[in-house]
Amino acid sequence: MSGNHIFIKKSNTSPPKIDSFSKRNSSFEEKTHCQAKHNELCIENGIKNLSDKHKNQSFSKGEIDTPNRTLSTPNSQKPSHNLLLSFNSPTVPFVTSSMKLPPLPPSTPTETQKLLLDMSPEPVFVTPRSIPKYTLHDLEKERSKLRTEIVNLESQLRGREAEINELRMHVAKIENIVSIMEREKNDLIISWEKERLEFKNLASLSADSKTTSPIIDQALLTELETKHQEQLTNLANDLHRQYSQKHHQKVQALKISYEKKYEAKINTLQEKLEETNRMLENEQKEKMEIISMSEELMKVMEERGEKEQKK
């Protein structure tokens, strides 16, 4: 690199998204304010150093050595350039001979780099290049994306609301079931307590009955046995009557059903008998007629024979 060169660090600015642009405005303004102060101080120091160098040194000498790089003078054999401050890009500070330049990147992977901080200032003023460019097409795309996201979120919200309503209905049903079960449980507890009291009363009565005389117990047993036998006999008679009535009804129903079934057959058979009788009568009549005809023929034949014999 020759002297009087201006070292420019190109900032790879890519247009951010619309969502992050509004968030980065505040941080960008703070950075620009700090960087403006830093660049003003750098420019003042550079101008002072240049004036001192022009007064005390002549540019007829060779190259000026720096800690990490060398800067050449205008009288050197290397191509010379004038010191120009590019106001079109105010983000770039110019470099003087007294300023320390950052070290070059390591040439090999094993070589270590001492300075880790990049002290190059960022843009101070907003220029047309630094402002991200957006077209109507990009804005429409972003708007359509946002609309689709809104629609998807609304659909998800509706689905969640439907699920919440279903869960509420389910919870209400479960609460109703729980209330019904609690009522049943309370009823069962009350009935169980009543049965327990009745059982206690019966136990106390049985204990009292054991203390009574055994004669009374035997009389009660005989009375109970007689009553039980009477009830059994009555039940047996009732059952026999009911069974006999049912049997009689079944027999009558079977008779009626069989009569209905065989009436048609009997009628058909009677008709067939009548037809056969008629056929027999007709045949007998025909036979009698044939016999009478044969007798007449015999008589005629006999008469003819007698006449022939007489002749």
mmCIF file of N, CA and C in Angstrom, residues 149-255:
data_model
loop_
_atom_site.group_PDB
_atom_site.id
_atom_site.type_symbol
_atom_site.label_atom_id
_atom_site.label_comp_id
_atom_site.label_asym_id
_atom_site.label_seq_id
_atom_site.Cartn_x
_atom_site.Cartn_y
_atom_site.Cartn_z
ATOM 1 N N GLU A 149 -50.372 -14.874 7.569
ATOM 2 C CA GLU A 149 -50.090 -15.226 8.966
ATOM 3 C C GLU A 149 -51.270 -14.880 9.870
ATOM 4 N N ILE A 150 -51.881 -13.700 9.610
ATOM 5 C CA ILE A 150 -53.037 -13.295 10.424
ATOM 6 C C ILE A 150 -54.187 -14.279 10.247
ATOM 7 N N VAL A 151 -54.416 -14.700 8.973
ATOM 8 C CA VAL A 151 -55.505 -15.654 8.706
ATOM 9 C C VAL A 151 -55.233 -16.982 9.406
ATOM 10 N N ASN A 152 -53.959 -17.443 9.320
ATOM 11 C CA ASN A 152 -53.618 -18.701 9.977
ATOM 12 C C ASN A 152 -53.800 -18.608 11.488
ATOM 13 N N LEU A 153 -53.353 -17.459 12.042
ATOM 14 C CA LEU A 153 -53.513 -17.286 13.486
ATOM 15 C C LEU A 153 -54.985 -17.221 13.894
ATOM 16 N N GLU A 154 -55.800 -16.550 13.048
ATOM 17 C CA GLU A 154 -57.233 -16.495 13.360
ATOM 18 C C GLU A 154 -57.865 -17.877 13.310
ATOM 19 N N SER A 155 -57.461 -18.668 12.277
ATOM 20 C CA SER A 155 -58.002 -20.035 12.189
ATOM 21 C C SER A 155 -57.566 -20.875 13.384
ATOM 22 N N GLN A 156 -56.283 -20.724 13.775
ATOM 23 C CA GLN A 156 -55.822 -21.447 14.963
ATOM 24 C C GLN A 156 -56.589 -21.012 16.207
ATOM 25 N N LEU A 157 -56.847 -19.676 16.293
ATOM 26 C CA LEU A 157 -57.590 -19.166 17.448
ATOM 27 C C LEU A 157 -58.998 -19.748 17.490
ATOM 28 N N ARG A 158 -59.631 -19.820 16.304
ATOM 29 C CA ARG A 158 -60.986 -20.392 16.269
ATOM 30 C C ARG A 158 -60.979 -21.857 16.679
ATOM 31 N N GLY A 159 -59.951 -22.583 16.154
ATOM 32 C CA GLY A 159 -59.863 -23.990 16.542
ATOM 33 C C GLY A 159 -59.645 -24.157 18.035
ATOM 34 N N ARG A 160 -58.783 -23.281 18.595
ATOM 35 C CA ARG A 160 -58.559 -23.365 20.038
ATOM 36 C C ARG A 160 -59.828 -23.017 20.815
ATOM 37 N N GLU A 161 -60.568 -22.001 20.330
ATOM 38 C CA GLU A 161 -61.819 -21.646 21.004
ATOM 39 C C GLU A 161 -62.823 -22.799 20.958
ATOM 40 N N ALA A 162 -62.886 -23.478 19.786
ATOM 41 C CA ALA A 162 -63.793 -24.633 19.682
ATOM 42 C C ALA A 162 -63.370 -25.734 20.646
ATOM 43 N N GLU A 163 -62.044 -25.981 20.721
ATOM 44 C CA GLU A 163 -61.564 -26.994 21.667
ATOM 45 C C GLU A 163 -61.897 -26.606 23.105
ATOM 46 N N ILE A 164 -61.737 -25.294 23.405
ATOM 47 C CA ILE A 164 -62.035 -24.834 24.768
ATOM 48 C C ILE A 164 -63.511 -25.035 25.085
ATOM 49 N N ASN A 165 -64.382 -24.716 24.104
ATOM 50 C CA ASN A 165 -65.820 -24.911 24.328
ATOM 51 C C ASN A 165 -66.157 -26.381 24.546
ATOM 52 N N GLU A 166 -65.529 -27.255 23.721
ATOM 53 C CA GLU A 166 -65.764 -28.693 23.899
ATOM 54 C C GLU A 166 -65.305 -29.158 25.280
ATOM 55 N N LEU A 167 -64.122 -28.662 25.683
ATOM 56 C CA LEU A 167 -63.625 -29.051 27.003
ATOM 57 C C LEU A 167 -64.540 -28.537 28.115
ATOM 58 N N ARG A 168 -65.080 -27.316 27.925
ATOM 59 C CA ARG A 168 -66.005 -26.797 28.932
ATOM 60 C C ARG A 168 -67.264 -27.657 29.023
ATOM 61 N N MET A 169 -67.794 -28.051 27.835
ATOM 62 C CA MET A 169 -68.970 -28.922 27.839
ATOM 63 C C MET A 169 -68.661 -30.246 28.528
ATOM 64 N N HIS A 170 -67.476 -30.788 28.211
ATOM 65 C CA HIS A 170 -67.082 -32.054 28.823
ATOM 66 C C HIS A 170 -66.951 -31.906 30.339
ATOM 67 N N VAL A 171 -66.353 -30.787 30.773
ATOM 68 C CA VAL A 171 -66.203 -30.553 32.215
ATOM 69 C C VAL A 171 -67.568 -30.410 32.888
ATOM 70 N N ALA A 172 -68.508 -29.714 32.195
ATOM 71 C CA ALA A 172 -69.853 -29.566 32.761
ATOM 72 C C ALA A 172 -70.539 -30.927 32.900
ATOM 73 N N LYS A 173 -70.394 -31.774 31.861
ATOM 74 C CA LYS A 173 -70.977 -33.116 31.946
ATOM 75 C C LYS A 173 -70.380 -33.905 33.103
ATOM 76 N N ILE A 174 -69.042 -33.810 33.217
ATOM 77 C CA ILE A 174 -68.380 -34.547 34.302
ATOM 78 C C ILE A 174 -68.849 -34.037 35.660
ATOM 79 N N GLU A 175 -69.025 -32.703 35.779
ATOM 80 C CA GLU A 175 -69.507 -32.154 37.049
ATOM 81 C C GLU A 175 -70.916 -32.650 37.372
ATOM 82 N N ASN A 176 -71.773 -32.723 36.336
ATOM 83 C CA ASN A 176 -73.118 -33.260 36.563
ATOM 84 C C ASN A 176 -73.068 -34.708 37.026
ATOM 85 N N ILE A 177 -72.195 -35.492 36.356
ATOM 86 C CA ILE A 177 -72.066 -36.903 36.740
ATOM 87 C C ILE A 177 -71.566 -37.021 38.174
ATOM 88 N N VAL A 178 -70.591 -36.153 38.519
ATOM 89 C CA VAL A 178 -70.038 -36.196 39.880
ATOM 90 C C VAL A 178 -71.106 -35.836 40.911
ATOM 91 N N SER A 179 -71.924 -34.812 40.594
ATOM 92 C CA SER A 179 -72.996 -34.438 41.530
ATOM 93 C C SER A 179 -74.001 -35.577 41.697
ATOM 94 N N ILE A 180 -74.343 -36.244 40.574
ATOM 95 C CA ILE A 180 -75.279 -37.377 40.659
ATOM 96 C C ILE A 180 -74.686 -38.506 41.495
ATOM 97 N N MET A 181 -73.395 -38.789 41.267
ATOM 98 C CA MET A 181 -72.743 -39.845 42.038
ATOM 99 C C MET A 181 -72.675 -39.499 43.526
ATOM 100 N N GLU A 182 -72.435 -38.218 43.816
ATOM 101 C CA GLU A 182 -72.411 -37.819 45.228
ATOM 102 C C GLU A 182 -73.781 -37.999 45.879
ATOM 103 N N ARG A 183 -74.844 -37.633 45.136
ATOM 104 C CA ARG A 183 -76.191 -37.846 45.679
ATOM 105 C C ARG A 183 -76.448 -39.326 45.938
ATOM 106 N N GLU A 184 -76.083 -40.163 44.955
ATOM 107 C CA GLU A 184 -76.275 -41.603 45.136
ATOM 108 C C GLU A 184 -75.475 -42.113 46.327
ATOM 109 N N LYS A 185 -74.254 -41.584 46.461
ATOM 110 C CA LYS A 185 -73.429 -42.011 47.589
ATOM 111 C C LYS A 185 -74.085 -41.634 48.911
ATOM 112 N N ASN A 186 -74.602 -40.417 48.983
ATOM 113 C CA ASN A 186 -75.278 -39.989 50.218
ATOM 114 C C ASN A 186 -76.510 -40.850 50.505
ATOM 115 N N ASP A 187 -77.277 -41.164 49.446
ATOM 116 C CA ASP A 187 -78.449 -42.026 49.634
ATOM 117 C C ASP A 187 -78.049 -43.400 50.138
ATOM 118 N N LEU A 188 -76.961 -43.948 49.557
ATOM 119 C CA LEU A 188 -76.492 -45.260 49.994
ATOM 120 C C LEU A 188 -76.029 -45.226 51.444
ATOM 121 N N ILE A 189 -75.351 -44.137 51.809
ATOM 122 C CA ILE A 189 -74.892 -44.027 53.209
ATOM 123 C C ILE A 189 -76.087 -43.993 54.160
ATOM 124 N N ILE A 190 -77.125 -43.233 53.778
ATOM 125 C CA ILE A 190 -78.315 -43.135 54.637
ATOM 126 C C ILE A 190 -79.009 -44.486 54.753
ATOM 127 N N SER A 191 -79.165 -45.188 53.606
ATOM 128 C CA SER A 191 -79.815 -46.505 53.637
ATOM 129 C C SER A 191 -79.001 -47.504 54.445
ATOM 130 N N TRP A 192 -77.668 -47.417 54.305
ATOM 131 C CA TRP A 192 -76.817 -48.338 55.072
ATOM 132 C C TRP A 192 -76.957 -48.078 56.563
ATOM 133 N N GLU A 193 -77.026 -46.817 56.956
ATOM 134 C CA GLU A 193 -77.213 -46.503 58.380
ATOM 135 C C GLU A 193 -78.558 -47.017 58.888
ATOM 136 N N LYS A 194 -79.615 -46.874 58.044
ATOM 137 C CA LYS A 194 -80.926 -47.392 58.445
ATOM 138 C C LYS A 194 -80.883 -48.900 58.632
ATOM 139 N N GLU A 195 -80.261 -49.609 57.675
ATOM 140 C CA GLU A 195 -80.159 -51.062 57.794
ATOM 141 C C GLU A 195 -79.362 -51.459 59.029
ATOM 142 N N ARG A 196 -78.309 -50.701 59.317
ATOM 143 C CA ARG A 196 -77.500 -51.008 60.493
ATOM 144 C C ARG A 196 -78.319 -50.853 61.770
ATOM 145 N N LEU A 197 -79.152 -49.810 61.840
ATOM 146 C CA LEU A 197 -80.010 -49.618 63.013
ATOM 147 C C LEU A 197 -81.050 -50.731 63.129
ATOM 148 N N GLU A 198 -81.624 -51.124 61.975
ATOM 149 C CA GLU A 198 -82.597 -52.219 61.999
ATOM 150 C C GLU A 198 -81.956 -53.520 62.462
ATOM 151 N N PHE A 199 -80.735 -53.756 61.974
ATOM 152 C CA PHE A 199 -80.038 -54.974 62.386
ATOM 153 C C PHE A 199 -79.756 -54.956 63.885
ATOM 154 N N LYS A 200 -79.394 -53.798 64.405
ATOM 155 C CA LYS A 200 -79.173 -53.692 65.849
ATOM 156 C C LYS A 200 -80.456 -53.961 66.623
ATOM 157 N N ASN A 201 -81.574 -53.420 66.126
ATOM 158 C CA ASN A 201 -82.858 -53.644 66.795
ATOM 159 C C ASN A 201 -83.248 -55.117 66.778
ATOM 160 N N LEU A 202 -83.028 -55.755 65.612
ATOM 161 C CA LEU A 202 -83.332 -57.183 65.522
ATOM 162 C C LEU A 202 -82.451 -57.996 66.453
ATOM 163 N N ALA A 203 -81.176 -57.606 66.523
ATOM 164 C CA ALA A 203 -80.269 -58.325 67.427
ATOM 165 C C ALA A 203 -80.714 -58.170 68.871
ATOM 166 N N SER A 204 -81.141 -56.962 69.216
ATOM 167 C CA SER A 204 -81.627 -56.748 70.595
ATOM 168 C C SER A 204 -82.903 -57.542 70.857
ATOM 169 N N LEU A 205 -83.814 -57.592 69.853
ATOM 170 C CA LEU A 205 -85.045 -58.363 70.015
ATOM 171 C C LEU A 205 -84.760 -59.852 70.155
ATOM 172 N N SER A 206 -83.791 -60.348 69.349
ATOM 173 C CA SER A 206 -83.436 -61.768 69.455
ATOM 174 C C SER A 206 -82.836 -62.078 70.815
ATOM 175 N N ALA A 207 -82.050 -61.155 71.320
ATOM 176 C CA ALA A 207 -81.471 -61.367 72.660
ATOM 177 C C ALA A 207 -82.565 -61.387 73.722
ATOM 178 N N ASP A 208 -83.572 -60.532 73.565
ATOM 179 C CA ASP A 208 -84.691 -60.519 74.514
ATOM 180 C C ASP A 208 -85.531 -61.791 74.416
ATOM 181 N N SER A 209 -85.709 -62.271 73.162
ATOM 182 C CA SER A 209 -86.519 -63.480 72.974
ATOM 183 C C SER A 209 -85.852 -64.704 73.564
ATOM 184 N N LYS A 210 -84.520 -64.715 73.581
ATOM 185 C CA LYS A 210 -83.819 -65.859 74.172
ATOM 186 C C LYS A 210 -84.080 -65.956 75.673
ATOM 187 N N THR A 211 -84.334 -64.855 76.270
ATOM 188 C CA THR A 211 -84.583 -64.872 77.724
ATOM 189 C C THR A 211 -85.962 -65.418 78.080
ATOM 190 N N THR A 212 -86.924 -65.406 77.119
ATOM 191 C CA THR A 212 -88.279 -65.924 77.389
ATOM 192 C C THR A 212 -88.254 -67.426 77.539
ATOM 193 N N SER A 213 -89.384 -67.959 77.960
ATOM 194 C CA SER A 213 -89.475 -69.398 78.226
ATOM 195 C C SER A 213 -89.466 -70.177 76.932
ATOM 196 N N PRO A 214 -88.928 -71.437 76.940
ATOM 197 C CA PRO A 214 -88.899 -72.248 75.713
ATOM 198 C C PRO A 214 -90.270 -72.754 75.300
ATOM 199 N N ILE A 215 -91.246 -72.805 76.222
ATOM 200 C CA ILE A 215 -92.585 -73.292 75.871
ATOM 201 C C ILE A 215 -93.243 -72.351 74.882
ATOM 202 N N ILE A 216 -93.102 -71.073 75.140
ATOM 203 C CA ILE A 216 -93.683 -70.085 74.225
ATOM 204 C C ILE A 216 -93.045 -70.201 72.848
ATOM 205 N N ASP A 217 -91.749 -70.490 72.835
ATOM 206 C CA ASP A 217 -91.055 -70.642 71.551
ATOM 207 C C ASP A 217 -91.611 -71.832 70.784
ATOM 208 N N GLN A 218 -91.830 -72.955 71.428
ATOM 209 C CA GLN A 218 -92.365 -74.137 70.744
ATOM 210 C C GLN A 218 -93.758 -73.881 70.213
ATOM 211 N N ALA A 219 -94.608 -73.198 70.993
ATOM 212 C CA ALA A 219 -95.961 -72.888 70.521
ATOM 213 C C ALA A 219 -95.913 -71.994 69.292
ATOM 214 N N LEU A 220 -95.034 -71.027 69.351
ATOM 215 C CA LEU A 220 -94.893 -70.140 68.184
ATOM 216 C C LEU A 220 -94.404 -70.909 66.969
ATOM 217 N N LEU A 221 -93.470 -71.855 67.209
ATOM 218 C CA LEU A 221 -92.952 -72.638 66.087
ATOM 219 C C LEU A 221 -94.042 -73.500 65.463
ATOM 220 N N THR A 222 -94.870 -74.129 66.313
ATOM 221 C CA THR A 222 -95.952 -74.962 65.773
ATOM 222 C C THR A 222 -96.955 -74.124 64.988
ATOM 223 N N GLU A 223 -97.299 -72.976 65.516
ATOM 224 C CA GLU A 223 -98.224 -72.097 64.795
ATOM 225 C C GLU A 223 -97.643 -71.664 63.446
ATOM 226 N N LEU A 224 -96.371 -71.339 63.490
ATOM 227 C CA LEU A 224 -95.720 -70.920 62.236
ATOM 228 C C LEU A 224 -95.676 -72.060 61.225
ATOM 229 N N GLU A 225 -95.409 -73.292 61.714
ATOM 230 C CA GLU A 225 -95.367 -74.439 60.807
ATOM 231 C C GLU A 225 -96.728 -74.696 60.182
ATOM 232 N N THR A 226 -97.788 -74.623 61.016
ATOM 233 C CA THR A 226 -99.139 -74.845 60.481
ATOM 234 C C THR A 226 -99.505 -73.783 59.445
ATOM 235 N N LYS A 227 -99.180 -72.544 59.771
ATOM 236 C CA LYS A 227 -99.458 -71.469 58.811
ATOM 237 C C LYS A 227 -98.674 -71.674 57.518
ATOM 238 N N HIS A 228 -97.462 -72.125 57.678
ATOM 239 C CA HIS A 228 -96.624 -72.342 56.501
ATOM 240 C C HIS A 228 -97.180 -73.469 55.633
ATOM 241 N N GLN A 229 -97.607 -74.555 56.262
ATOM 242 C CA GLN A 229 -98.185 -75.664 55.504
ATOM 243 C C GLN A 229 -99.477 -75.248 54.812
ATOM 244 N N GLU A 230 -100.321 -74.500 55.521
ATOM 245 C CA GLU A 230 -101.555 -74.024 54.898
ATOM 246 C C GLU A 230 -101.261 -73.163 53.668
ATOM 247 N N GLN A 231 -100.295 -72.291 53.818
ATOM 248 C CA GLN A 231 -99.931 -71.449 52.678
ATOM 249 C C GLN A 231 -99.415 -72.293 51.515
ATOM 250 N N LEU A 232 -98.628 -73.349 51.851
ATOM 251 C CA LEU A 232 -98.111 -74.213 50.793
ATOM 252 C C LEU A 232 -99.235 -74.951 50.078
ATOM 253 N N THR A 233 -100.201 -75.466 50.854
ATOM 254 C CA THR A 233 -101.325 -76.179 50.229
ATOM 255 C C THR A 233 -102.154 -75.250 49.349
ATOM 256 N N ASN A 234 -102.391 -74.055 49.849
ATOM 257 C CA ASN A 234 -103.145 -73.087 49.041
ATOM 258 C C ASN A 234 -102.421 -72.754 47.734
ATOM 259 N N LEU A 235 -101.119 -72.574 47.872
ATOM 260 C CA LEU A 235 -100.334 -72.278 46.667
ATOM 261 C C LEU A 235 -100.359 -73.447 45.696
ATOM 262 N N ALA A 236 -100.287 -74.701 46.236
ATOM 263 C CA ALA A 236 -100.303 -75.872 45.360
ATOM 264 C C ALA A 236 -101.639 -75.986 44.642
ATOM 265 N N ASN A 237 -102.741 -75.772 45.368
ATOM 266 C CA ASN A 237 -104.059 -75.835 44.733
ATOM 267 C C ASN A 237 -104.220 -74.762 43.653
ATOM 268 N N ASP A 238 -103.765 -73.574 43.998
ATOM 269 C CA ASP A 238 -103.859 -72.494 43.004
ATOM 270 C C ASP A 238 -103.056 -72.822 41.754
ATOM 271 N N LEU A 239 -101.856 -73.352 41.969
ATOM 272 C CA LEU A 239 -101.020 -73.705 40.819
ATOM 273 C C LEU A 239 -101.663 -74.811 39.988
ATOM 274 N N HIS A 240 -102.267 -75.820 40.681
ATOM 275 C CA HIS A 240 -102.913 -76.910 39.948
ATOM 276 C C HIS A 240 -104.084 -76.393 39.117
ATOM 277 N N ARG A 241 -104.878 -75.516 39.715
ATOM 278 C CA ARG A 241 -106.008 -74.951 38.979
ATOM 279 C C ARG A 241 -105.527 -74.158 37.759
ATOM 280 N N GLN A 242 -104.520 -73.318 38.017
ATOM 281 C CA GLN A 242 -104.013 -72.513 36.904
ATOM 282 C C GLN A 242 -103.445 -73.401 35.796
ATOM 283 N N TYR A 243 -102.736 -74.462 36.204
ATOM 284 C CA TYR A 243 -102.147 -75.349 35.208
ATOM 285 C C TYR A 243 -103.225 -76.094 34.437
ATOM 286 N N SER A 244 -104.286 -76.572 35.170
ATOM 287 C CA SER A 244 -105.371 -77.299 34.486
ATOM 288 C C SER A 244 -106.117 -76.381 33.524
ATOM 289 N N GLN A 245 -106.361 -75.145 33.956
ATOM 290 C CA GLN A 245 -107.028 -74.196 33.059
ATOM 291 C C GLN A 245 -106.185 -73.935 31.815
ATOM 292 N N LYS A 246 -104.905 -73.730 32.040
ATOM 293 C CA LYS A 246 -104.028 -73.481 30.891
ATOM 294 C C LYS A 246 -103.985 -74.691 29.965
ATOM 295 N N HIS A 247 -103.942 -75.907 30.565
ATOM 296 C CA HIS A 247 -103.910 -77.115 29.747
ATOM 297 C C HIS A 247 -105.199 -77.262 28.941
ATOM 298 N N HIS A 248 -106.334 -77.020 29.584
ATOM 299 C CA HIS A 248 -107.619 -77.104 28.882
ATOM 300 C C HIS A 248 -107.681 -76.085 27.742
ATOM 301 N N GLN A 249 -107.213 -74.883 28.021
ATOM 302 C CA GLN A 249 -107.206 -73.862 26.974
ATOM 303 C C GLN A 249 -106.294 -74.266 25.819
ATOM 304 N N LYS A 250 -105.148 -74.847 26.140
ATOM 305 C CA LYS A 250 -104.237 -75.282 25.082
ATOM 306 C C LYS A 250 -104.861 -76.383 24.240
ATOM 307 N N VAL A 251 -105.545 -77.352 24.917
ATOM 308 C CA VAL A 251 -106.177 -78.458 24.176
ATOM 309 C C VAL A 251 -107.262 -77.934 23.255
ATOM 310 N N GLN A 252 -108.075 -77.029 23.751
ATOM 311 C CA GLN A 252 -109.132 -76.459 22.913
ATOM 312 C C GLN A 252 -108.542 -75.689 21.728
ATOM 313 N N ALA A 253 -107.489 -74.950 22.023
ATOM 314 C CA ALA A 253 -106.865 -74.199 20.929
ATOM 315 C C ALA A 253 -106.297 -75.145 19.888
ATOM 316 N N LEU A 254 -105.698 -76.271 20.338
ATOM 317 C CA LEU A 254 -105.170 -77.244 19.385
ATOM 318 C C LEU A 254 -106.290 -77.888 18.577
ATOM 319 N N LYS A 255 -107.407 -78.207 19.248
ATOM 320 C CA LYS A 255 -108.539 -78.793 18.520
ATOM 321 C C LYS A 255 -109.037 -77.843 17.449
#
